[in-house]
Short mmCIF file of C-alpha atoms in Angstrom, two decimals:
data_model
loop_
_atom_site.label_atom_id
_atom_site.label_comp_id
_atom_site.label_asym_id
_atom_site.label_seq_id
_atom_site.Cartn_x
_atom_site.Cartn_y
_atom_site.Cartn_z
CA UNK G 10 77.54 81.15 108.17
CA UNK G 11 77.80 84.87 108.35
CA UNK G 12 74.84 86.81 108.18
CA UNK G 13 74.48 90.45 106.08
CA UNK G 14 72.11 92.60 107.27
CA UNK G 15 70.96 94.88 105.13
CA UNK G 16 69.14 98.43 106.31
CA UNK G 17 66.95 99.93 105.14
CA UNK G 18 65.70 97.31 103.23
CA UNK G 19 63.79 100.17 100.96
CA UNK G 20 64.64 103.61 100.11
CA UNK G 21 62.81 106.30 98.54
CA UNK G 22 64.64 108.74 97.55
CA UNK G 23 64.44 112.53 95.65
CA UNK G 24 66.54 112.72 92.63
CA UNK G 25 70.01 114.44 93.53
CA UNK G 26 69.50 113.89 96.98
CA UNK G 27 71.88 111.65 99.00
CA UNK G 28 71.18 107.85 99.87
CA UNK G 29 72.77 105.63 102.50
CA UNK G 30 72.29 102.08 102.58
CA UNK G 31 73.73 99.79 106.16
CA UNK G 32 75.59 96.82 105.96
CA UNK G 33 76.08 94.76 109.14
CA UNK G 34 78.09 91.27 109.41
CA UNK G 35 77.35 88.57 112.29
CA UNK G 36 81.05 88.40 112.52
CA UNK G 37 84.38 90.45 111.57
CA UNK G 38 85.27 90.42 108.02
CA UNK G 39 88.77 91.21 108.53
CA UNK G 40 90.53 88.21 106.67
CA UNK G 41 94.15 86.83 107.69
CA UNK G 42 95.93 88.86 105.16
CA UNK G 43 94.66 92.19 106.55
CA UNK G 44 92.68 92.63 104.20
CA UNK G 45 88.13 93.03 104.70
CA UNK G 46 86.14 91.13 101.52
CA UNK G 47 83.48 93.61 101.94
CA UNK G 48 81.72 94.29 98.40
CA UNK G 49 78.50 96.40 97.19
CA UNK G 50 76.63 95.52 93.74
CA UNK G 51 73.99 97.08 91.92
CA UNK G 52 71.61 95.01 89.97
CA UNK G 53 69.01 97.21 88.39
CA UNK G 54 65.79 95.94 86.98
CA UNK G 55 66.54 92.97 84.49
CA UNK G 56 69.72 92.79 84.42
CA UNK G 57 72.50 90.77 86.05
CA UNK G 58 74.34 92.30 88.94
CA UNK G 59 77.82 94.36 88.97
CA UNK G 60 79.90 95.03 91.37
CA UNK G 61 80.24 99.07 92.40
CA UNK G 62 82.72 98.61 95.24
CA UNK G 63 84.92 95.85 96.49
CA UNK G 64 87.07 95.49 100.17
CA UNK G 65 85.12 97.96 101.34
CA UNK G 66 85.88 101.04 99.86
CA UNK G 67 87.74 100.24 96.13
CA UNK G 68 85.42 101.83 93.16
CA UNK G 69 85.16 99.15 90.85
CA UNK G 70 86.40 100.87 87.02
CA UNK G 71 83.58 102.85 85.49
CA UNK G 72 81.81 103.39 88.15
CA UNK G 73 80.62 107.07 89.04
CA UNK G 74 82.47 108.79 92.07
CA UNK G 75 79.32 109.28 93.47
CA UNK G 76 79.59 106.06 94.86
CA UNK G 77 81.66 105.59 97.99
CA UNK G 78 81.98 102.55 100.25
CA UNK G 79 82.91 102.79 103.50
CA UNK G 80 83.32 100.87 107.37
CA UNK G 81 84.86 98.74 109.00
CA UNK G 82 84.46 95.28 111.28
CA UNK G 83 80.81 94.71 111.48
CA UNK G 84 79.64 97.63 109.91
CA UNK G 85 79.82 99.00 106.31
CA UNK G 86 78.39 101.46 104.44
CA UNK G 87 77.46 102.29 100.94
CA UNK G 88 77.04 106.23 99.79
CA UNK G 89 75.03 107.63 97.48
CA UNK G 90 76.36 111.66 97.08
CA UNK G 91 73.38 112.26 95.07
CA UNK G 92 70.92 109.78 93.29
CA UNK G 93 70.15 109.96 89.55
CA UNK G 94 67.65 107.95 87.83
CA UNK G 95 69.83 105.56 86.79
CA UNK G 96 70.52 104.66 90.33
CA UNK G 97 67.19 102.84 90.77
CA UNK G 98 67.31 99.04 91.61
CA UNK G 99 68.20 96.53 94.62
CA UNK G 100 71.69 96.79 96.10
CA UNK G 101 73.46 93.91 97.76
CA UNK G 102 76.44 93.63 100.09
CA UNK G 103 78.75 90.43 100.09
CA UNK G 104 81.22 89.07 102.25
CA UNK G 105 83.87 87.26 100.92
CA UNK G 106 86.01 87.15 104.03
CA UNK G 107 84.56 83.84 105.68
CA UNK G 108 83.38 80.55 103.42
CA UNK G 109 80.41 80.12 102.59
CA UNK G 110 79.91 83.23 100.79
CA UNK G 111 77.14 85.50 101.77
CA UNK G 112 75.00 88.43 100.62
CA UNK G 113 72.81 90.84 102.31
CA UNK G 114 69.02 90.92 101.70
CA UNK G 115 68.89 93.77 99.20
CA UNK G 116 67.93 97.19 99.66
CA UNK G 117 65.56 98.12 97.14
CA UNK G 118 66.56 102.23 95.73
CA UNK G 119 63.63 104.11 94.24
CA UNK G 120 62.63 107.25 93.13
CA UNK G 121 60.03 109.31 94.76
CA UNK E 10 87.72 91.98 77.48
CA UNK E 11 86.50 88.88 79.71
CA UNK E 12 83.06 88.06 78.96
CA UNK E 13 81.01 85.01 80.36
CA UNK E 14 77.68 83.00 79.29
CA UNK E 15 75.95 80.61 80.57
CA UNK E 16 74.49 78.37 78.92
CA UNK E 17 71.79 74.86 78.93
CA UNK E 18 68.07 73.65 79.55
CA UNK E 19 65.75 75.92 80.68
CA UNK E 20 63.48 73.30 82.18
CA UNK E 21 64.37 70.37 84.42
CA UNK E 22 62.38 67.75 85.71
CA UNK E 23 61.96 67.35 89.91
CA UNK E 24 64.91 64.83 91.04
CA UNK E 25 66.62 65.13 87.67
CA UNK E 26 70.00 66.82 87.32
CA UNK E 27 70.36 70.59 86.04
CA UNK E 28 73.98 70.93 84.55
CA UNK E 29 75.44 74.24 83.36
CA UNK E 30 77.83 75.47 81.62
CA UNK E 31 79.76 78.86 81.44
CA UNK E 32 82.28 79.72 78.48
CA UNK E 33 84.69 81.75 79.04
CA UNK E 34 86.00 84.23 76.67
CA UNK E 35 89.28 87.02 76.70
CA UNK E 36 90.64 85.17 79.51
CA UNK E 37 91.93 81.49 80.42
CA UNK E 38 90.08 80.05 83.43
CA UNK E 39 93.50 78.53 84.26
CA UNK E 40 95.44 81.40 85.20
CA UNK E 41 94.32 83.06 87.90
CA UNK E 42 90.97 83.59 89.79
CA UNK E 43 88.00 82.02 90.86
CA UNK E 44 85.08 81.22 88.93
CA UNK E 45 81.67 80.85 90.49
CA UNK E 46 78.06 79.95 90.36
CA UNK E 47 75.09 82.54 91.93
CA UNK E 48 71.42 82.37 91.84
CA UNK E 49 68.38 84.21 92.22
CA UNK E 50 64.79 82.99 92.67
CA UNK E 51 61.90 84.55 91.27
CA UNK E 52 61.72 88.00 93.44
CA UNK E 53 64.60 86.96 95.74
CA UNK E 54 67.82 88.20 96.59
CA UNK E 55 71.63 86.31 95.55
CA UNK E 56 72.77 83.22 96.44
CA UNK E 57 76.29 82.22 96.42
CA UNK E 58 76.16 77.92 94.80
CA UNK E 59 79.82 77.68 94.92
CA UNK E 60 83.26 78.57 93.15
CA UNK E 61 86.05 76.51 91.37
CA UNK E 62 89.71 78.17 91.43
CA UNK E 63 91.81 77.81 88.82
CA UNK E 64 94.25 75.19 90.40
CA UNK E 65 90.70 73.20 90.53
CA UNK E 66 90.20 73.29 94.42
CA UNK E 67 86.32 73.72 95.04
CA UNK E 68 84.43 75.09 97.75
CA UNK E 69 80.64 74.81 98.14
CA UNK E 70 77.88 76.86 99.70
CA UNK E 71 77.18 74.32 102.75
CA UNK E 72 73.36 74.21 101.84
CA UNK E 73 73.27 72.76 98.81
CA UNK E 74 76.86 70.87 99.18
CA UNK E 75 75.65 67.79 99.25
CA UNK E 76 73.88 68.08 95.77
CA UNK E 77 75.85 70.53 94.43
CA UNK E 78 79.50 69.73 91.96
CA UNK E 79 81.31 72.37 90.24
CA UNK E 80 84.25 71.33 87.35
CA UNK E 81 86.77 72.69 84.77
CA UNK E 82 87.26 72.05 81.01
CA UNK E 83 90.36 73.82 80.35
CA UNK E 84 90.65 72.40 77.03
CA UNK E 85 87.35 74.86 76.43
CA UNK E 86 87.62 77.40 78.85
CA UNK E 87 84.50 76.47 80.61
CA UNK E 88 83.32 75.84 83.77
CA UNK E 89 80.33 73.67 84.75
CA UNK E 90 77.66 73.34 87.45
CA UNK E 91 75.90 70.14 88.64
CA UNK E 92 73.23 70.41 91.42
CA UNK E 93 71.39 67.07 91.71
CA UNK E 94 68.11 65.99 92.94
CA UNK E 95 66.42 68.88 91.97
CA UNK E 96 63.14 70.04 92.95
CA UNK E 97 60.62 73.53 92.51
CA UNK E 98 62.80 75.74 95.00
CA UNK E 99 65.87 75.08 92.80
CA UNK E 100 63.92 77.40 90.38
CA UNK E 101 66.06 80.79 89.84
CA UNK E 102 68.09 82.09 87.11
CA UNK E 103 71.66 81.20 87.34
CA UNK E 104 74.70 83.27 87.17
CA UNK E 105 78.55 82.71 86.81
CA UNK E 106 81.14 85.10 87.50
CA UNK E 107 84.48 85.80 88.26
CA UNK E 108 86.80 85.88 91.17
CA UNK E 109 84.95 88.13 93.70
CA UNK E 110 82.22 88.56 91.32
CA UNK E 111 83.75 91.58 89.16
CA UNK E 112 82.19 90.26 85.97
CA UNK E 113 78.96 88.63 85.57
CA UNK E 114 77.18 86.67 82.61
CA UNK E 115 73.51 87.32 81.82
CA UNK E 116 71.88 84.79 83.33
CA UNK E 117 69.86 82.01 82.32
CA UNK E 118 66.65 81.07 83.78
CA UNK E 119 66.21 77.29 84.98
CA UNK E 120 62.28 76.23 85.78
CA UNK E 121 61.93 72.41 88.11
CA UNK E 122 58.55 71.33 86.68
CA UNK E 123 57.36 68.18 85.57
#
């Protein structure tokens, strides 16, 4: 299987300041067709997840432009440009390049 | 606009069989996509069950494969999840979503206790 990890795997952060959260696959995530199944979601306390980004860098719709995905490979990256309250709860990568599935740990986004 | 639910017992018995459903509604599960099964233990992170495509091909999250059996009712726009054998660390809440995950139901929270 291909492991997501997941750094920090908590972040404090000061409202309007940036955030950064590190996503690292055991194994390429480029698929066949060129494309990398690389996606971030946002679950925030009590509710179900949704997906923010997906190969990598594609805004999902309705979500805020200050949310950017980025990398490539191994090694992806989800940006914060600057957090509002509403930003708080646990944020998951996914690979969907390689079968079985897999998500990262979760990187927990607070206030401070 | 696609919307999901979940639905069936709350509570299963150790070595019993949980079964789920998910309805599907705006879209037919027939046309396009996958259509897949997550869960989440108490204070845990996401784990990916399996997914169904819409031709009906199936692919299963090698941990729980042997257990695990995911199916189509076209006729009601549904999907379904068996996982048998069950026991305490089957305890989560239970998604289903779409394709790559781009729409999620609520959830519905599944207890293994006798």
């Amino acid at each position: 299987d291909v492991v997501m990890t997941q750094s920090p795997l908590s972040l404090p952060v000061t409202l309007g300041q940036p955030a950064s959260i590190s996503c690292r696959s055991s194994q390429s995530l480029v698929y066949s067709d060129g494309y990398t199944y690389l996606n971030w979601f946002q679950q925030r306390p009590g509710q179900s997840p949704r997906r923010l980004i997906y190969k990598v860098s594609n805004r999902d719709s309705g979500v805020p432009d200050r949310f950017s995905g980025s990398g490539s490979g191994t090694d992806f990256t989800l940006k914060i440009s600057r957090v509002e309250a509403e930003d708080v709860g646990v944020y998951y990568c996914m690979q969907g390049t390689h079968w079985p599935w897999t998500f990262g740990q979760g990187t927990k986004v607070e206030i401070k | 606009q696609v919307q999901l639910q979940e639905s069936g017992p709350g509570l299963v018995k150790p070595s019993e069989t949980l079964s789920l459903t998910c309805t599907v509604s705006g879209y037919s599960i027939t046309s396009r996509y996958y259509w897949g099964w997550i869960r989440q233990p108490p204070g845990k992170g996401l784990e990916w069950i399996g997914s169904i495509y819409h031709s009906g091909s199936t692919y299963y999250n090698p941990s729980l494969k042997s257990r695990v059996s995911i199916s189509m009712d076209t006729s009601k726009n549904q999907f379904s999840l068996r996982l048998t054998s069950v026991t305490a660390a089957d305890t989560a809440v239970y998604y289903c979503a779409r394709d790559a995950f781009d729409i999620w139901g609520q959830g519905t929270m599944v207890t293994v206790s006798s």
